[in-house]
Coordinates of C-alpha atoms in Angstrom, one line a residue:
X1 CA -0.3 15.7 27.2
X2 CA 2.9 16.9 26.6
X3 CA 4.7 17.3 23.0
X4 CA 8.2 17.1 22.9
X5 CA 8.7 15.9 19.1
X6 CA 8.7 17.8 16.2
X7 CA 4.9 17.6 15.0
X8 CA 2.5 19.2 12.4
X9 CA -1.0 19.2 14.1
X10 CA -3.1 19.2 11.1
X11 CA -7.2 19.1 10.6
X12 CA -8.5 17.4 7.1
X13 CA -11.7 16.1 5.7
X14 CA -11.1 15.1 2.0
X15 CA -7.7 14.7 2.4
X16 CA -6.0 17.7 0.9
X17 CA -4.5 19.4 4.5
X18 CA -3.5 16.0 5.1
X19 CA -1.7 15.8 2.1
X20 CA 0.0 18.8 2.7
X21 CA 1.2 18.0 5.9
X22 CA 2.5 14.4 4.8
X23 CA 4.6 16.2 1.9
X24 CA 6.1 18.9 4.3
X25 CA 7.1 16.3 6.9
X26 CA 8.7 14.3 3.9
X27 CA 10.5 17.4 2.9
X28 CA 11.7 18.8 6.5
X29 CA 12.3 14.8 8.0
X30 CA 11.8 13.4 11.4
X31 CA 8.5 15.3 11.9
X32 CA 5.5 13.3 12.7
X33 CA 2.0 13.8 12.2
X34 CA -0.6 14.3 14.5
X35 CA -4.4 14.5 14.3
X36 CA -5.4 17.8 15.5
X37 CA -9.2 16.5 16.7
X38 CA -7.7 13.7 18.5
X39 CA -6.4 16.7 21.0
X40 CA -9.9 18.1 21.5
X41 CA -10.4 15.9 24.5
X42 CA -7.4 16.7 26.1
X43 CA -7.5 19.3 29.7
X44 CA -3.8 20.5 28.6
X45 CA -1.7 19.9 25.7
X46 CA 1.9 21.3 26.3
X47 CA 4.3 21.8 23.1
X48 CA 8.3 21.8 24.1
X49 CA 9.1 20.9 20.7
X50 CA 11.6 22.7 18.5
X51 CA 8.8 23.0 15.7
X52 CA 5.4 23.1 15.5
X53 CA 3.5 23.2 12.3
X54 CA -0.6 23.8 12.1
X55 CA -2.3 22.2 9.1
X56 CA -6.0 23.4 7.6
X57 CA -8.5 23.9 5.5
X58 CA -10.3 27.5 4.8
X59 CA -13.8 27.3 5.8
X60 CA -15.9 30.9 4.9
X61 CA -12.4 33.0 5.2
X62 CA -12.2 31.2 8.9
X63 CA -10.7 28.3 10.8
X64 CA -12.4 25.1 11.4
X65 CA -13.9 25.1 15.3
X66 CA -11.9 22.4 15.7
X67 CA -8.8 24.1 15.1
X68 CA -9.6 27.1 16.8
X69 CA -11.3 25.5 20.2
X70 CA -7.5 23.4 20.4
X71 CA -5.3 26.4 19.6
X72 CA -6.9 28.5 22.1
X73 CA -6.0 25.6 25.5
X74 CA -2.4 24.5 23.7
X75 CA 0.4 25.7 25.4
X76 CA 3.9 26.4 23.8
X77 CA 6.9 26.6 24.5
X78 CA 8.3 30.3 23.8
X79 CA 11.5 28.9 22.1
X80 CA 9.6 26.4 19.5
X81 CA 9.1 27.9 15.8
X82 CA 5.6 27.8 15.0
X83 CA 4.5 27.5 11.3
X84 CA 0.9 27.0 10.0
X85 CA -0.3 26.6 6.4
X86 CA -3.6 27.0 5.4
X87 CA -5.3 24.5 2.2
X88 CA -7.8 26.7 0.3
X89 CA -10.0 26.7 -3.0
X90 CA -12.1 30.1 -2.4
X91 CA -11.4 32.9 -0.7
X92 CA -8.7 32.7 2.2
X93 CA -9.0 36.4 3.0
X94 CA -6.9 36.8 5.5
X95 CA -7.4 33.5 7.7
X96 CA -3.5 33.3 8.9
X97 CA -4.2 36.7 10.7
X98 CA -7.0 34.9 12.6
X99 CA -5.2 32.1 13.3
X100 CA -2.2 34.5 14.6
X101 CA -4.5 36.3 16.6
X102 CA -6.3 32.7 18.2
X103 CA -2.8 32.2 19.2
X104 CA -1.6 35.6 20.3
X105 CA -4.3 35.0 22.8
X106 CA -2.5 32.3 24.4
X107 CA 0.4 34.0 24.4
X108 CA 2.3 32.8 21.2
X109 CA 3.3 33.8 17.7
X110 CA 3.1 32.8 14.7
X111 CA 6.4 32.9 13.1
X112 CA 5.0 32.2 9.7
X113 CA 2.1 31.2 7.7
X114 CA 1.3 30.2 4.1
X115 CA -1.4 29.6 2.0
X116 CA -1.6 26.4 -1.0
X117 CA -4.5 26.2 -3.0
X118 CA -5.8 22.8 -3.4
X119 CA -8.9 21.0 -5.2
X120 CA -12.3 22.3 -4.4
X121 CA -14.4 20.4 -1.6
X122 CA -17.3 22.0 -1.2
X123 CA -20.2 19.8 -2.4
X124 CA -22.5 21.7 -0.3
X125 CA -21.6 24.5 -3.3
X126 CA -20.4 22.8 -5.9
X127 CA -19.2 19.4 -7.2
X128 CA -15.6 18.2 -7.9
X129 CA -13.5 20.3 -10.3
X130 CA -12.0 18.3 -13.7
X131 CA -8.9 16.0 -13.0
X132 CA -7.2 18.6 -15.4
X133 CA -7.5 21.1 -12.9
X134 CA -6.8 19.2 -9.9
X135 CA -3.8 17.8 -11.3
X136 CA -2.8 21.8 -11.4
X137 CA -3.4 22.2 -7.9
X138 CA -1.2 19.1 -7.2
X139 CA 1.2 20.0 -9.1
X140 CA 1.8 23.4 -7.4
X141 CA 1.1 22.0 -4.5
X142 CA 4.0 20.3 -4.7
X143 CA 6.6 23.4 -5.7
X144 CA 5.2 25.4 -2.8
X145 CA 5.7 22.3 -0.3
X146 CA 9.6 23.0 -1.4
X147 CA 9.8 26.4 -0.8
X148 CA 8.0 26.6 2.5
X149 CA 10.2 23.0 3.8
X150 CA 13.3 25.6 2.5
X151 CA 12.0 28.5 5.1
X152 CA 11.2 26.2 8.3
X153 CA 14.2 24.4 7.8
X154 CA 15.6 28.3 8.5
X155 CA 13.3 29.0 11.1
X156 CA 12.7 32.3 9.5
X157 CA 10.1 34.4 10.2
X158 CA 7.8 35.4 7.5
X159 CA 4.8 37.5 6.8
X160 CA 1.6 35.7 6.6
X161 CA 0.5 34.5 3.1
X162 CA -3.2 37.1 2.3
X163 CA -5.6 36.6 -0.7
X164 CA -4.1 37.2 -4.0
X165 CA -7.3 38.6 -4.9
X166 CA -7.2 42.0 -3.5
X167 CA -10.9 42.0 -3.1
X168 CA -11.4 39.2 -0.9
X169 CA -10.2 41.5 2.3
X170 CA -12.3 44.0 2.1
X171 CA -15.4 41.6 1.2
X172 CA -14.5 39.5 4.1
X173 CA -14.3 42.4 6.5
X174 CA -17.9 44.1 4.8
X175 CA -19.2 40.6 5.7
X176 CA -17.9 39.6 8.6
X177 CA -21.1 39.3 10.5
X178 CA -22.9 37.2 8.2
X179 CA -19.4 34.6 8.3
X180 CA -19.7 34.6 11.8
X181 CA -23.0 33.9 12.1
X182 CA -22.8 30.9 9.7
X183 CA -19.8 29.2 11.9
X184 CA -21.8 30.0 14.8
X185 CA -24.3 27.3 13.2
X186 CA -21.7 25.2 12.1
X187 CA -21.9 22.1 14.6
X188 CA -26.2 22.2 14.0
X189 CA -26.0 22.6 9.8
X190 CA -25.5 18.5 9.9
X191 CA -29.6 18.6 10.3
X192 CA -29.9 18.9 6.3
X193 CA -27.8 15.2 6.1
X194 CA -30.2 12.4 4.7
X195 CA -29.4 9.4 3.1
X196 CA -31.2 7.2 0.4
X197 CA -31.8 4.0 -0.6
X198 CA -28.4 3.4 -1.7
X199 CA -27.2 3.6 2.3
X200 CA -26.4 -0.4 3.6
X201 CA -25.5 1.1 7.2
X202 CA -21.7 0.1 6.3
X203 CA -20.1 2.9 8.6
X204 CA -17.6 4.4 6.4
X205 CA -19.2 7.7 7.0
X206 CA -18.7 6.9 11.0
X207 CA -15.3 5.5 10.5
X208 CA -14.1 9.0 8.7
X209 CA -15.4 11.6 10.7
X210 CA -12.7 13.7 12.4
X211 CA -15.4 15.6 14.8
X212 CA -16.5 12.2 16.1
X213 CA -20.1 13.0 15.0
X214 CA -21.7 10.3 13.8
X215 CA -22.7 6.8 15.2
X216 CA -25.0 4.0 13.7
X217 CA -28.4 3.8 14.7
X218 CA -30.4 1.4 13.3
X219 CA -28.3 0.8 10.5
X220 CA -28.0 4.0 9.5
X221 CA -26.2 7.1 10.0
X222 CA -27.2 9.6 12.7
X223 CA -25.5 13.3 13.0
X224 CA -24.8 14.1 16.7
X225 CA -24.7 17.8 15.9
X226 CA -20.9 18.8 16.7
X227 CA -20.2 18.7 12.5
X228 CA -17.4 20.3 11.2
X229 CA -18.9 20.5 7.8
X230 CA -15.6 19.0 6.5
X231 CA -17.6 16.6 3.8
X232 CA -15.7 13.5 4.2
X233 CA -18.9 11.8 5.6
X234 CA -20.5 12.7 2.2
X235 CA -17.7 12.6 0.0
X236 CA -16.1 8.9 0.9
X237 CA -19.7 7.2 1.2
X238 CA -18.8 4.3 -1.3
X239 CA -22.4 4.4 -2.4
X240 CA -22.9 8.1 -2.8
X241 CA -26.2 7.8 -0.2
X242 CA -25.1 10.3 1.4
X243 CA -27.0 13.7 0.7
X244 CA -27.0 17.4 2.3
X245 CA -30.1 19.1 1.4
X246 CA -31.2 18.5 -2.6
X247 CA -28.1 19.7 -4.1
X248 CA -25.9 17.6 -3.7
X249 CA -27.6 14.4 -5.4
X250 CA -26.1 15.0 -8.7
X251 CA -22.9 16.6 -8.0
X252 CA -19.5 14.6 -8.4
X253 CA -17.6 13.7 -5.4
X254 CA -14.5 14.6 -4.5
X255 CA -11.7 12.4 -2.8
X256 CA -8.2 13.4 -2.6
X257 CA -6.4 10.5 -4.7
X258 CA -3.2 11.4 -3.0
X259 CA -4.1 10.1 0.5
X260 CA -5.8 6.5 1.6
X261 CA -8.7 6.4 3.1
X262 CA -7.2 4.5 5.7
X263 CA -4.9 7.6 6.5
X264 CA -8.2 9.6 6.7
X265 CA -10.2 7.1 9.2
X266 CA -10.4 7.5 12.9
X267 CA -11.9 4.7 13.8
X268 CA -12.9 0.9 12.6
X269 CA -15.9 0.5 10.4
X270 CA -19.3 -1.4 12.9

């Protein structure tokens, strides 16, 4: 596969990277949009376009596996200006450094990367903030869109974004093992999915799934064990049946209001 446009590659769950990289190809103009799992399959992916951006969420301080397994087989071209941005609600630590190094190993740089904080999503932790404060997040969401569009339109080459939080470095680095070891386990911690009464086998949670990892099986979901823990499954259920362990039955869901569900789905509902 060979890309020759201008393209933001970009990996969401929830919606909030997706936002993102809608409002930056809005801003910049004649960029389009591509799904960044929907390249997983691919033997070679070869990028000749003049810009390429890279669109994610922070998951533990790290990239999704899904961004990281593509990155590492893309090939690009040496001239193209390569920009990623990463969505967070933690602790991004120093993620862009990660993902600079992911691509340094295939040869490329990363002429600038950025962080925006967005809504929480992780139900697996907590449930969905108050609309007050995700209005906040949109809202600067939206001001930082403007200034990064302002730099890639420049092709300038920029420092990558760190933790304003001083503290997140250092706490990243002390635990670095224990991170690891939990994305190690990433694709296998779908085992703690059940669903209740509520599910009617509609396939919603199939239909959404960026990692491909779900089919219906006798009406009802079944986890194929290559989850990317990105939550859509559980947040978008219309019924809420969907649960991860015990904590997550009474905590609030959390769906990005910007983006259609539509925009989110990969494949048609059974």
């Amino acid at each position: 596969m060979v890309i020759e446009k201008d393209t933001i590659l970009y990996f969401s769950g929830t919606g909030n990277s997706l936002q993102v990289a809608k409002d930056i190809s809005g801003e910049l103009g004649g960029v389009q949009l591509c799904k960044l799992a929907s390249l997983i399959d691919e033997n070679k992916v070869e990028v000749k376009s003049k810009i390429l951006g890279i669109v994610f969420p922070v998951y533990y301080a790290w990239l999704p596996l899904v961004v990281e397994s593509v990155l590492k087989k893309i090939e690009i071209d040496k001239d193209t200006y390569v920009f990623a941005i990463a969505t967070f609600a933690g602790s991004p630590a120093e993620v862009l450094n990660k993902l600079s190094n992911t691509l340094q190993s295939n040869g490329k740089t990363l002429n600038s990367g950025f962080l925006i904080r967005m809504p929480g999503n992780n139900i697996y932790y907590f449930g969905a903030m108050s609309l007050k404060r995700q209005n906040k997040d949109f809202k600067r969401e939206k001001e930082k869109v403007r200034e990064i569009s302002y730099i890639i339109k420049l092709r300038k080459n920029c420092k990558y974004e760190l933790s304003k939080l001083l503290i997140d470095i250092p706490i990243d680095r002390i635990f670095i093992k224990s991170t690891n070891k939990i994305m190690e386990n990433f694709h296998i911690r779908d085992k703690k999915f059940w669903v209740n009464e509520n599910c009617n086998g509609c396939g919603v949670c199939k239909s959404i799934c960026p990692a491909n990892n779900i089919e219906i099986i006798e009406n009802k979901p079944k986890w194929k064990h290559n989850c990317e823990q990105c939550t859509a499954c559980i947040q978008y259920c219309p019924n809420e049946a969907i649960q991860w362990g015990i904590k997550t039955v009474k905590r609030k869901r959390y769906r990005n209001p910007n983006v259609n569900i539509n925009e989110l789905k990969t494949k048609e509902t059974s």
